[in-house]
Amino acid sequence: MIANTSRGAGRHVCIVGAGIIGCATAMALSRDGWRVTLVDAQATPGQGETRANGAQLSYSYVEPLATPAALRALPGWLLSADSPLRWRPRNDWAHWRWLAAFVASCRWPQVRRTTDALLSLSALSRDTLQSWLDTVPGLAAGTLHARPGKLVLYRDAAARPSVQRQLGWQREMGCVQRVVEADECRALEPALAVTGGGDIAFGVWTDSEAVVDAALLAQALARASGAMMRLGDTALRFEQRDGRVHALQLSSTQRIDADAFVLAAGPAARALLQALGWAPLVEPIKGYSITLPVLEPNAAPRVSVTDQGRKLVYARLGEQLRVAGFAELCGTDRSLDPRRIDALCKAVRETFPGACGFDDPKPWVGLRPATPGGRPLIGATRWPGLWLNAGHGALGLTLAGGSAALLSSLMGGQAPAIDPLPYRLPA
Ligand SMILES: Cc1cc2nc3c(=O)[nH]c(=O)nc-3n(C[C@H](O)[C@H](O)[C@H](O)COP(=O)(O)OP(=O)(O)OC[C@H]3O[C@@H](n4cnc5c(N)ncnc54)[C@H](O)[C@@H]3O)c2cc1C
């Protein structure tokens, strides 16, 4: 067990979900003096949407999905057969409400507010995770955490003005980033020089960005938090008494009583809240990844690369290359489309030829739990005793530490390090 302060004063909290958000929350609450129980349906932490994600700790690059540029590009994406985006309309009222709210969020003032909120949270995340890595013995070991910097490649020169605008906002919030020309992109990532990296219009370089294996980090946080683990058991419903959530019923027929509960169940949080009578809009956005062995280290990217044109991310995790991408709105369908996996393999072959082996690409599908505007939901629910930490979309790994620290402050009645209002649940 790690050193505690006394905010939780030994009170018992039960967290539902041992993904990266739940495990980081366990760590923050445990450090603040809570006695923590962590419940997950899977046998190991970090096996849900966290498991084989893009691995990027993208602290300075937080542009939400909902932007005017995304709205303009949408028709083209939806009509193109090999588009990175896919949409299957569903007969589900919440789905249409989410889409309407998404479109309403695609306005610059809204994008600006969301960018500010996400940057505040990501700065807190960077500080929180770094302090844990620095002070908790053994935490970093084996998580493949590294700080190689990040290069975002743009294929369309017309994107430059909106990128400049976004970088200007991010600079005001303390992010150190710069626009680089195609040649400098190839100098920053020499593995691009083999093929030239295709038609690069320009890039954005951020020196300070990091990578980590999200599943290994979740497991390390769960261990280091000293939480009591209830793995392989499904949370069925919360029970209320005297207007307060006081217990959680599990599928094993056992019940957990606690002073407080945190719902950190990723896309499944919605269904558990819905059973109480109300749930916020969170849409699962499906993505894919492959994890390849690096055969030729000099041919594989050393820095973290986002190919904005193809909507793909590359992260070097020790001897492996993680490649992730695509966004499909098709509900909770987790089927693995082999064409998507082929497209990821093809992109690696074309961009970094000779770098990796393809015998077993370890294909993976995950659902990003996305709110319409892109801000996660962190705070008290309308049911006393029940708190929410969910809806982190494409940035859950990046935002985990800050979301956990913020929630722990709120639960302990302390002044939070950042303004909690942008993440507050709708009334
Ligand atoms: C392809 C892809 C690439 C991504 N790349 C990045 C990236 O590079 N950087 C980044 O920051 N983010 C990235 N993300 C986003 C990130 O992975 C998610 O935002 C994050 O993993 C969400 O974490 P979570 O803990 O909320 O959810 P999860 O990891 O899904 O954790 C929730 C847990 O709750 C458990 N659970 C659910 N219901 C119940 C129940 N009833 N009872 C018990 N347990 C339950 C599940 O088993 C699961 O373990 C990516 C996502 C995808 C899909």
Short mmCIF file of C-alpha atoms and ligand atoms in Angstrom, two decimals:
data_model
loop_
_atom_site.label_atom_id
_atom_site.label_comp_id
_atom_site.label_asym_id
_atom_site.label_seq_id
_atom_site.Cartn_x
_atom_site.Cartn_y
_atom_site.Cartn_z
CA MET A 1 0.00 0.00 0.00
CA ILE A 2 1.28 3.47 -0.87
CA ALA A 3 1.63 6.48 1.42
CA ASN A 4 -1.72 8.09 2.16
CA THR A 5 -3.00 11.49 3.10
CA SER A 6 -6.14 11.66 5.22
CA ARG A 7 -8.81 13.10 2.88
CA GLY A 8 -10.68 9.79 2.51
CA ALA A 9 -9.90 9.00 6.17
CA GLY A 10 -10.26 5.27 5.64
CA ARG A 11 -13.73 5.50 4.09
CA HIS A 12 -14.58 2.73 1.66
CA VAL A 13 -15.04 3.45 -2.06
CA CYS A 14 -16.03 0.87 -4.66
CA ILE A 15 -15.00 1.58 -8.26
CA VAL A 16 -16.80 -0.19 -11.10
CA GLY A 17 -14.41 -0.67 -14.02
CA ALA A 18 -10.69 -1.48 -13.98
CA GLY A 19 -9.82 0.19 -17.28
CA ILE A 20 -7.26 2.98 -17.38
CA ILE A 21 -9.79 5.42 -15.88
CA GLY A 22 -10.86 3.12 -13.01
CA CYS A 23 -7.28 2.09 -12.18
CA ALA A 24 -6.04 5.70 -12.17
CA THR A 25 -9.03 6.61 -9.98
CA ALA A 26 -8.13 3.77 -7.60
CA MET A 27 -4.60 5.14 -7.36
CA ALA A 28 -5.69 8.75 -6.70
CA LEU A 29 -8.32 7.78 -4.11
CA SER A 30 -5.98 5.36 -2.37
CA ARG A 31 -3.31 8.07 -2.11
CA ASP A 32 -5.96 10.34 -0.65
CA GLY A 33 -6.69 7.88 2.13
CA TRP A 34 -9.68 5.93 0.80
CA ARG A 35 -9.99 2.15 1.18
CA VAL A 36 -10.60 1.03 -2.39
CA THR A 37 -12.37 -1.95 -3.95
CA LEU A 38 -12.01 -2.29 -7.72
CA VAL A 39 -14.62 -4.38 -9.57
CA ASP A 40 -14.32 -5.60 -13.15
CA ALA A 41 -16.06 -8.21 -15.25
CA GLN A 42 -12.74 -9.20 -16.84
CA ALA A 43 -10.10 -11.34 -15.14
CA THR A 44 -7.34 -8.71 -15.54
CA PRO A 45 -7.35 -4.88 -15.38
CA GLY A 46 -7.08 -2.94 -18.64
CA GLN A 47 -8.84 -5.47 -20.90
CA GLY A 48 -11.77 -3.28 -22.05
CA GLU A 49 -11.43 -0.31 -24.40
CA THR A 50 -8.01 0.37 -22.88
CA ARG A 51 -6.31 -2.84 -23.93
CA ALA A 52 -4.51 -2.21 -27.23
CA ASN A 53 -5.29 1.47 -27.83
CA GLY A 54 -3.04 3.90 -29.69
CA ALA A 55 -0.69 4.25 -26.66
CA GLN A 56 -0.22 7.99 -27.16
CA LEU A 57 -0.11 10.33 -24.17
CA SER A 58 -1.19 13.26 -26.26
CA TYR A 59 -1.09 16.02 -23.65
CA SER A 60 -0.70 18.96 -26.05
CA TYR A 61 -2.77 17.72 -28.94
CA VAL A 62 -6.34 17.55 -27.78
CA GLU A 63 -8.43 18.92 -30.67
CA PRO A 64 -11.95 17.51 -30.20
CA LEU A 65 -13.54 15.37 -32.92
CA ALA A 66 -16.39 17.87 -33.28
CA THR A 67 -14.96 20.82 -35.26
CA PRO A 68 -16.22 22.87 -38.23
CA ALA A 69 -13.53 21.16 -40.36
CA ALA A 70 -14.82 17.71 -39.35
CA LEU A 71 -18.37 18.76 -40.23
CA ARG A 72 -17.25 19.94 -43.69
CA ALA A 73 -15.28 16.72 -44.32
CA LEU A 74 -18.10 14.49 -43.09
CA PRO A 75 -20.04 14.04 -46.39
CA GLY A 76 -16.84 13.10 -48.25
CA TRP A 77 -15.85 10.64 -45.55
CA LEU A 78 -19.26 9.01 -45.47
CA LEU A 79 -19.45 8.60 -49.25
CA SER A 80 -15.95 7.18 -49.72
CA ALA A 81 -15.59 3.37 -49.51
CA ASP A 82 -12.15 3.48 -47.85
CA SER A 83 -12.97 6.40 -45.59
CA PRO A 84 -11.51 6.37 -42.06
CA LEU A 85 -15.04 7.15 -40.82
CA ARG A 86 -18.05 4.85 -41.07
CA TRP A 87 -21.61 5.41 -39.88
CA ARG A 88 -24.43 2.90 -39.59
CA PRO A 89 -27.66 4.77 -38.68
CA ARG A 90 -29.50 3.08 -35.81
CA ASN A 91 -33.05 3.00 -34.66
CA ASP A 92 -32.09 4.43 -31.29
CA TRP A 93 -33.28 7.80 -30.02
CA ALA A 94 -30.12 8.37 -27.92
CA HIS A 95 -27.97 7.85 -31.03
CA TRP A 96 -29.82 10.61 -32.93
CA ARG A 97 -29.71 12.92 -29.92
CA TRP A 98 -25.95 12.34 -29.71
CA LEU A 99 -25.55 13.16 -33.42
CA ALA A 100 -27.58 16.36 -33.08
CA ALA A 101 -25.47 17.42 -30.09
CA PHE A 102 -22.29 16.53 -32.01
CA VAL A 103 -23.29 18.77 -34.93
CA ALA A 104 -24.18 21.57 -32.49
CA SER A 105 -20.69 21.25 -30.98
CA CYS A 106 -18.99 21.85 -34.36
CA ARG A 107 -18.70 25.62 -33.84
CA TRP A 108 -15.46 27.49 -33.12
CA PRO A 109 -16.55 29.02 -29.78
CA GLN A 110 -17.52 25.55 -28.57
CA VAL A 111 -14.30 24.01 -29.95
CA ARG A 112 -12.33 26.72 -28.13
CA ARG A 113 -14.05 26.03 -24.80
CA THR A 114 -13.54 22.29 -25.19
CA THR A 115 -9.89 22.74 -26.18
CA ASP A 116 -9.28 24.88 -23.07
CA ALA A 117 -11.00 22.33 -20.84
CA LEU A 118 -9.14 19.37 -22.34
CA LEU A 119 -5.78 21.15 -22.11
CA SER A 120 -6.34 21.98 -18.42
CA LEU A 121 -7.20 18.36 -17.75
CA SER A 122 -4.32 17.01 -19.84
CA ALA A 123 -1.80 19.27 -18.04
CA LEU A 124 -3.10 17.96 -14.71
CA SER A 125 -2.86 14.44 -16.15
CA ARG A 126 0.77 14.88 -17.19
CA ASP A 127 1.72 16.23 -13.74
CA THR A 128 -0.25 13.55 -11.91
CA LEU A 129 1.09 10.59 -13.88
CA GLN A 130 4.63 11.94 -13.75
CA SER A 131 4.47 12.38 -9.98
CA TRP A 132 3.18 8.80 -9.60
CA LEU A 133 5.91 7.46 -11.91
CA ASP A 134 8.54 9.43 -9.97
CA THR A 135 7.38 8.57 -6.45
CA VAL A 136 5.71 5.15 -6.49
CA PRO A 137 8.42 2.49 -6.37
CA GLY A 138 8.29 0.09 -9.34
CA LEU A 139 5.28 1.75 -11.01
CA ALA A 140 7.04 2.65 -14.26
CA ALA A 141 8.78 -0.71 -14.64
CA GLY A 142 7.46 -2.68 -17.59
CA THR A 143 4.84 -0.13 -18.70
CA LEU A 144 6.98 0.90 -21.71
CA HIS A 145 6.53 4.57 -20.78
CA ALA A 146 8.76 6.79 -22.94
CA ARG A 147 8.87 10.41 -24.06
CA PRO A 148 9.89 10.36 -27.75
CA GLY A 149 7.94 13.47 -28.87
CA LYS A 150 5.09 13.49 -31.38
CA LEU A 151 4.87 14.39 -35.05
CA VAL A 152 1.47 15.03 -36.64
CA LEU A 153 1.55 14.74 -40.44
CA TYR A 154 -0.91 16.70 -42.56
CA ARG A 155 -1.53 15.65 -46.16
CA ASP A 156 -3.75 18.62 -47.10
CA ALA A 157 -2.12 22.09 -47.30
CA ALA A 158 -5.58 23.68 -46.98
CA ALA A 159 -5.70 22.47 -43.36
CA ARG A 160 -2.90 24.87 -42.36
CA PRO A 161 -5.03 27.91 -41.30
CA SER A 162 -7.26 25.90 -38.96
CA VAL A 163 -4.24 24.04 -37.56
CA GLN A 164 -2.49 27.39 -36.95
CA ARG A 165 -5.56 28.64 -35.14
CA GLN A 166 -5.71 25.53 -32.93
CA LEU A 167 -1.96 25.80 -32.15
CA GLY A 168 -2.41 29.48 -31.26
CA TRP A 169 -5.03 28.56 -28.65
CA GLN A 170 -2.89 25.71 -27.38
CA ARG A 171 0.13 28.07 -27.09
CA GLU A 172 -1.95 30.40 -24.90
CA MET A 173 -2.51 27.39 -22.63
CA GLY A 174 1.24 26.74 -22.36
CA CYS A 175 1.75 24.07 -25.06
CA VAL A 176 5.12 24.23 -26.79
CA GLN A 177 4.55 23.10 -30.39
CA ARG A 178 5.64 24.21 -33.82
CA VAL A 179 4.60 23.81 -37.45
CA VAL A 180 7.34 22.08 -39.45
CA GLU A 181 7.77 21.72 -43.21
CA ALA A 182 7.88 18.33 -44.97
CA ASP A 183 11.70 18.13 -44.97
CA GLU A 184 11.88 18.74 -41.26
CA CYS A 185 9.25 16.04 -40.69
CA ARG A 186 11.62 13.59 -42.41
CA ALA A 187 14.54 14.86 -40.30
CA LEU A 188 12.58 14.51 -37.05
CA GLU A 189 11.55 10.97 -37.97
CA PRO A 190 14.32 9.50 -40.14
CA ALA A 191 12.27 6.34 -40.80
CA LEU A 192 10.02 8.52 -43.00
CA ALA A 193 12.98 9.32 -45.24
CA VAL A 194 13.05 5.80 -46.77
CA THR A 195 9.87 6.43 -48.80
CA GLY A 196 9.61 10.16 -48.20
CA GLY A 197 6.50 9.45 -46.12
CA GLY A 198 4.19 10.16 -49.07
CA ASP A 199 2.70 13.56 -49.84
CA ILE A 200 3.38 15.43 -46.59
CA ALA A 201 2.02 19.00 -46.76
CA PHE A 202 3.38 20.03 -43.35
CA GLY A 203 3.61 18.71 -39.81
CA VAL A 204 3.26 19.73 -36.17
CA TRP A 205 6.03 18.76 -33.76
CA THR A 206 5.59 18.50 -29.98
CA ASP A 207 8.78 17.63 -28.16
CA SER A 208 7.23 16.65 -24.84
CA GLU A 209 4.64 14.02 -25.84
CA ALA A 210 4.90 10.49 -24.43
CA VAL A 211 3.75 6.90 -25.05
CA VAL A 212 2.87 4.03 -22.70
CA ASP A 213 1.24 0.61 -22.97
CA ALA A 214 -2.21 1.42 -21.58
CA ALA A 215 -3.06 -2.10 -20.37
CA LEU A 216 0.29 -2.50 -18.59
CA LEU A 217 -0.11 0.93 -17.01
CA ALA A 218 -3.64 0.08 -15.82
CA GLN A 219 -2.36 -3.15 -14.25
CA ALA A 220 0.58 -1.36 -12.60
CA LEU A 221 -1.74 1.34 -11.19
CA ALA A 222 -4.21 -1.26 -9.89
CA ARG A 223 -1.38 -3.11 -8.13
CA ALA A 224 0.26 0.02 -6.74
CA SER A 225 -3.05 1.42 -5.46
CA GLY A 226 -3.37 -1.52 -3.05
CA ALA A 227 -7.05 -1.78 -4.01
CA MET A 228 -8.94 -4.94 -3.15
CA MET A 229 -9.64 -6.54 -6.53
CA ARG A 230 -12.98 -8.12 -7.41
CA LEU A 231 -12.18 -9.36 -10.91
CA GLY A 232 -14.32 -11.61 -13.10
CA ASP A 233 -17.49 -10.31 -11.45
CA THR A 234 -20.07 -8.14 -13.20
CA ALA A 235 -21.79 -5.17 -11.58
CA LEU A 236 -25.53 -5.66 -12.08
CA ARG A 237 -27.13 -2.65 -10.34
CA PHE A 238 -26.70 -0.04 -7.67
CA GLU A 239 -28.98 -0.17 -4.64
CA GLN A 240 -30.36 2.91 -2.89
CA ARG A 241 -31.44 3.47 0.70
CA ASP A 242 -32.68 6.74 2.22
CA GLY A 243 -32.03 8.51 -1.12
CA ARG A 244 -28.40 7.39 -1.26
CA VAL A 245 -26.57 4.74 -3.29
CA HIS A 246 -25.22 2.43 -0.62
CA ALA A 247 -24.58 -0.95 -2.28
CA LEU A 248 -23.65 -2.66 -5.52
CA GLN A 249 -25.12 -6.00 -6.55
CA LEU A 250 -22.71 -8.30 -8.38
CA SER A 251 -23.45 -11.23 -10.70
CA SER A 252 -21.75 -13.59 -8.23
CA THR A 253 -24.79 -12.82 -5.99
CA GLN A 254 -22.45 -10.95 -3.64
CA ARG A 255 -23.12 -7.37 -2.64
CA ILE A 256 -20.61 -4.64 -1.89
CA ASP A 257 -21.53 -1.97 0.67
CA ALA A 258 -19.45 1.21 0.54
CA ASP A 259 -19.43 4.87 1.59
CA ALA A 260 -19.09 5.92 -2.06
CA PHE A 261 -19.18 4.39 -5.55
CA VAL A 262 -17.39 5.48 -8.72
CA LEU A 263 -18.69 4.37 -12.09
CA ALA A 264 -15.71 4.11 -14.47
CA ALA A 265 -17.10 1.46 -16.80
CA GLY A 266 -16.26 3.14 -20.14
CA PRO A 267 -19.08 2.76 -22.69
CA ALA A 268 -20.96 0.44 -20.29
CA ALA A 269 -21.42 3.28 -17.77
CA ARG A 270 -24.46 4.46 -19.68
CA ALA A 271 -26.44 1.25 -19.22
CA LEU A 272 -25.71 1.10 -15.47
CA LEU A 273 -26.88 4.71 -15.04
CA GLN A 274 -29.88 4.16 -17.29
CA ALA A 275 -31.05 1.46 -14.88
CA LEU A 276 -31.29 4.21 -12.24
CA GLY A 277 -33.44 6.31 -14.56
CA TRP A 278 -31.13 8.72 -16.41
CA ALA A 279 -27.88 8.58 -18.37
CA PRO A 280 -25.74 11.14 -20.22
CA LEU A 281 -25.13 10.80 -23.96
CA VAL A 282 -22.06 8.62 -24.56
CA GLU A 283 -21.64 7.04 -27.99
CA PRO A 284 -19.27 4.13 -28.61
CA ILE A 285 -16.92 5.01 -31.49
CA LYS A 286 -15.24 1.89 -32.78
CA GLY A 287 -11.54 1.85 -33.65
CA TYR A 288 -8.99 -0.78 -34.62
CA SER A 289 -5.37 -1.49 -33.81
CA ILE A 290 -2.57 -3.86 -34.71
CA THR A 291 0.63 -4.55 -32.76
CA LEU A 292 3.60 -5.63 -34.85
CA PRO A 293 7.06 -6.85 -33.92
CA VAL A 294 9.77 -4.44 -35.04
CA LEU A 295 12.23 -6.33 -37.27
CA GLU A 296 14.39 -3.42 -38.42
CA PRO A 297 14.64 -0.73 -35.68
CA ASN A 298 15.96 1.99 -38.01
CA ALA A 299 13.06 1.53 -40.43
CA ALA A 300 10.37 1.84 -37.72
CA PRO A 301 9.27 5.21 -36.34
CA ARG A 302 11.08 6.27 -33.18
CA VAL A 303 8.81 9.23 -32.45
CA SER A 304 5.09 8.99 -31.97
CA VAL A 305 3.42 9.72 -35.34
CA THR A 306 -0.15 10.75 -36.16
CA ASP A 307 -1.01 10.59 -39.85
CA GLN A 308 -3.85 13.11 -39.88
CA GLY A 309 -4.73 12.43 -43.53
CA ARG A 310 -5.27 8.74 -42.94
CA LYS A 311 -6.46 9.20 -39.32
CA LEU A 312 -3.86 6.70 -38.06
CA VAL A 313 -1.50 6.81 -35.08
CA TYR A 314 1.82 4.99 -34.67
CA ALA A 315 3.51 4.43 -31.31
CA ARG A 316 6.73 2.55 -30.70
CA LEU A 317 6.38 0.39 -27.59
CA GLY A 318 9.81 -1.10 -27.02
CA GLU A 319 10.27 -3.86 -29.60
CA GLN A 320 6.76 -3.41 -31.00
CA LEU A 321 4.88 -0.91 -33.13
CA ARG A 322 1.26 -0.14 -32.20
CA VAL A 323 -0.83 1.25 -35.08
CA ALA A 324 -4.39 2.40 -34.44
CA GLY A 325 -7.14 4.27 -36.22
CA PHE A 326 -10.58 4.54 -37.83
CA ALA A 327 -13.82 5.77 -36.34
CA GLU A 328 -17.03 3.81 -36.84
CA LEU A 329 -20.41 4.75 -35.38
CA CYS A 330 -22.06 1.35 -35.36
CA GLY A 331 -23.27 0.93 -31.78
CA THR A 332 -21.67 -1.76 -29.65
CA ASP A 333 -20.87 -4.03 -32.61
CA ARG A 334 -17.35 -5.31 -31.93
CA SER A 335 -16.96 -7.39 -35.08
CA LEU A 336 -13.52 -7.15 -36.58
CA ASP A 337 -13.62 -6.05 -40.22
CA PRO A 338 -10.59 -7.72 -41.88
CA ARG A 339 -10.44 -4.89 -44.46
CA ARG A 340 -9.64 -2.43 -41.66
CA ILE A 341 -6.80 -4.66 -40.44
CA ASP A 342 -5.49 -5.01 -44.01
CA ALA A 343 -5.62 -1.23 -44.37
CA LEU A 344 -3.56 -0.77 -41.18
CA CYS A 345 -0.97 -3.33 -42.36
CA LYS A 346 -0.86 -1.69 -45.81
CA ALA A 347 -0.25 1.74 -44.27
CA VAL A 348 2.72 0.38 -42.28
CA ARG A 349 4.16 -1.37 -45.37
CA GLU A 350 3.84 1.82 -47.42
CA THR A 351 5.03 4.32 -44.82
CA PHE A 352 7.69 2.27 -43.01
CA PRO A 353 8.70 -0.51 -45.44
CA GLY A 354 10.74 -3.34 -43.96
CA ALA A 355 10.15 -2.15 -40.40
CA CYS A 356 7.81 -4.83 -39.06
CA GLY A 357 6.70 -8.44 -39.32
CA PHE A 358 3.07 -9.18 -40.25
CA ASP A 359 2.68 -12.90 -39.38
CA ASP A 360 0.50 -12.12 -36.36
CA PRO A 361 -0.65 -8.48 -36.38
CA LYS A 362 -2.63 -8.96 -33.11
CA PRO A 363 -5.80 -7.30 -34.46
CA TRP A 364 -7.92 -5.51 -31.87
CA VAL A 365 -11.20 -3.59 -31.77
CA GLY A 366 -12.14 -1.05 -29.09
CA LEU A 367 -15.02 1.37 -28.49
CA ARG A 368 -14.09 4.95 -27.59
CA PRO A 369 -16.70 6.17 -25.06
CA ALA A 370 -17.40 9.60 -26.58
CA THR A 371 -19.52 12.52 -25.42
CA PRO A 372 -20.84 14.67 -28.30
CA GLY A 373 -18.55 17.65 -27.67
CA GLY A 374 -15.52 15.67 -26.51
CA ARG A 375 -15.38 16.59 -22.80
CA PRO A 376 -15.37 13.71 -20.31
CA LEU A 377 -17.90 13.57 -17.49
CA ILE A 378 -16.26 13.75 -14.06
CA GLY A 379 -18.15 14.41 -10.85
CA ALA A 380 -21.19 13.71 -8.74
CA THR A 381 -24.24 12.05 -10.29
CA ARG A 382 -27.77 13.05 -9.25
CA TRP A 383 -27.75 10.05 -6.87
CA PRO A 384 -25.85 10.89 -3.66
CA GLY A 385 -23.03 8.42 -3.07
CA LEU A 386 -22.50 7.71 -6.79
CA TRP A 387 -19.80 9.47 -8.84
CA LEU A 388 -18.96 9.22 -12.52
CA ASN A 389 -15.62 9.20 -14.37
CA ALA A 390 -16.40 8.32 -18.00
CA GLY A 391 -16.80 9.54 -21.57
CA HIS A 392 -13.12 10.15 -22.37
CA GLY A 393 -13.51 9.29 -26.08
CA ALA A 394 -10.23 9.17 -28.00
CA LEU A 395 -8.20 10.57 -25.08
CA GLY A 396 -8.86 8.26 -22.13
CA LEU A 397 -5.24 7.23 -21.69
CA THR A 398 -4.06 10.83 -21.92
CA LEU A 399 -6.65 12.20 -19.52
CA ALA A 400 -6.70 9.38 -16.95
CA GLY A 401 -4.36 10.85 -14.33
CA GLY A 402 -5.99 14.28 -14.29
CA SER A 403 -9.53 12.89 -14.31
CA ALA A 404 -8.63 10.70 -11.34
CA ALA A 405 -6.97 13.55 -9.41
CA LEU A 406 -9.91 15.88 -10.09
CA LEU A 407 -12.51 13.33 -8.99
CA SER A 408 -10.56 12.46 -5.86
CA SER A 409 -10.43 16.14 -4.84
CA LEU A 410 -14.17 16.50 -5.40
CA MET A 411 -14.95 13.36 -3.42
CA GLY A 412 -12.69 14.46 -0.57
CA GLY A 413 -14.29 17.91 -0.44
CA GLN A 414 -10.96 19.57 -1.37
CA ALA A 415 -10.46 22.51 -3.72
CA PRO A 416 -9.61 20.87 -7.07
CA ALA A 417 -6.45 21.85 -8.97
CA ILE A 418 -8.53 22.85 -12.02
CA ASP A 419 -12.03 24.22 -12.57
CA PRO A 420 -14.38 21.19 -12.41
CA LEU A 421 -17.31 22.90 -14.17
CA PRO A 422 -16.50 21.90 -17.79
CA TYR A 423 -16.72 18.21 -16.86
CA ARG A 424 -19.78 18.44 -14.62
CA LEU A 425 -22.65 16.10 -15.47
CA PRO A 426 -25.68 17.73 -17.09
CA ALA A 427 -28.41 18.45 -14.53
C1 LIG B 1 -8.48 2.26 -31.48
C2 LIG B 1 -8.35 3.16 -30.26
C3 LIG B 1 -7.19 3.92 -30.12
C4 LIG B 1 -7.07 4.77 -29.01
N1 LIG B 1 -5.91 5.47 -28.85
C5 LIG B 1 -5.75 6.28 -27.77
C6 LIG B 1 -4.54 7.00 -27.59
O1 LIG B 1 -3.57 6.86 -28.34
N2 LIG B 1 -4.46 7.85 -26.52
C7 LIG B 1 -5.48 8.01 -25.66
O2 LIG B 1 -5.36 8.84 -24.75
N3 LIG B 1 -6.64 7.31 -25.78
C8 LIG B 1 -6.79 6.46 -26.83
N4 LIG B 1 -7.97 5.76 -26.98
C9 LIG B 1 -9.07 5.97 -26.05
C10 LIG B 1 -8.92 5.16 -24.78
O3 LIG B 1 -8.51 3.84 -25.07
C11 LIG B 1 -10.25 5.14 -24.00
O4 LIG B 1 -10.73 6.45 -23.85
C12 LIG B 1 -10.04 4.53 -22.62
O5 LIG B 1 -9.45 3.27 -22.70
C13 LIG B 1 -11.35 4.42 -21.86
O6 LIG B 1 -11.01 3.87 -20.61
P1 LIG B 1 -12.11 3.44 -19.57
O7 LIG B 1 -11.38 3.00 -18.35
O8 LIG B 1 -13.13 4.52 -19.46
O9 LIG B 1 -12.86 2.24 -20.28
P2 LIG B 1 -12.45 0.69 -20.33
O10 LIG B 1 -11.01 0.51 -20.58
O11 LIG B 1 -13.39 0.01 -21.23
O12 LIG B 1 -12.69 0.23 -18.84
C14 LIG B 1 -13.98 -0.03 -18.35
C15 LIG B 1 -13.95 -1.33 -17.62
O13 LIG B 1 -15.24 -1.53 -17.03
C16 LIG B 1 -15.51 -2.90 -17.08
N5 LIG B 1 -16.97 -3.05 -16.98
C17 LIG B 1 -17.90 -2.56 -17.83
N6 LIG B 1 -19.12 -2.87 -17.39
C18 LIG B 1 -18.96 -3.56 -16.24
C19 LIG B 1 -19.84 -4.16 -15.32
N7 LIG B 1 -21.19 -4.10 -15.47
N8 LIG B 1 -19.33 -4.83 -14.25
C20 LIG B 1 -17.99 -4.91 -14.08
N9 LIG B 1 -17.11 -4.36 -14.92
C21 LIG B 1 -17.59 -3.70 -15.98
C22 LIG B 1 -14.93 -3.38 -18.40
O14 LIG B 1 -14.64 -4.77 -18.34
C23 LIG B 1 -13.68 -2.53 -18.51
O15 LIG B 1 -12.54 -3.20 -18.05
C24 LIG B 1 -8.11 4.88 -28.07
C25 LIG B 1 -9.25 4.08 -28.21
C26 LIG B 1 -9.38 3.23 -29.28
C27 LIG B 1 -10.61 2.36 -29.41
#
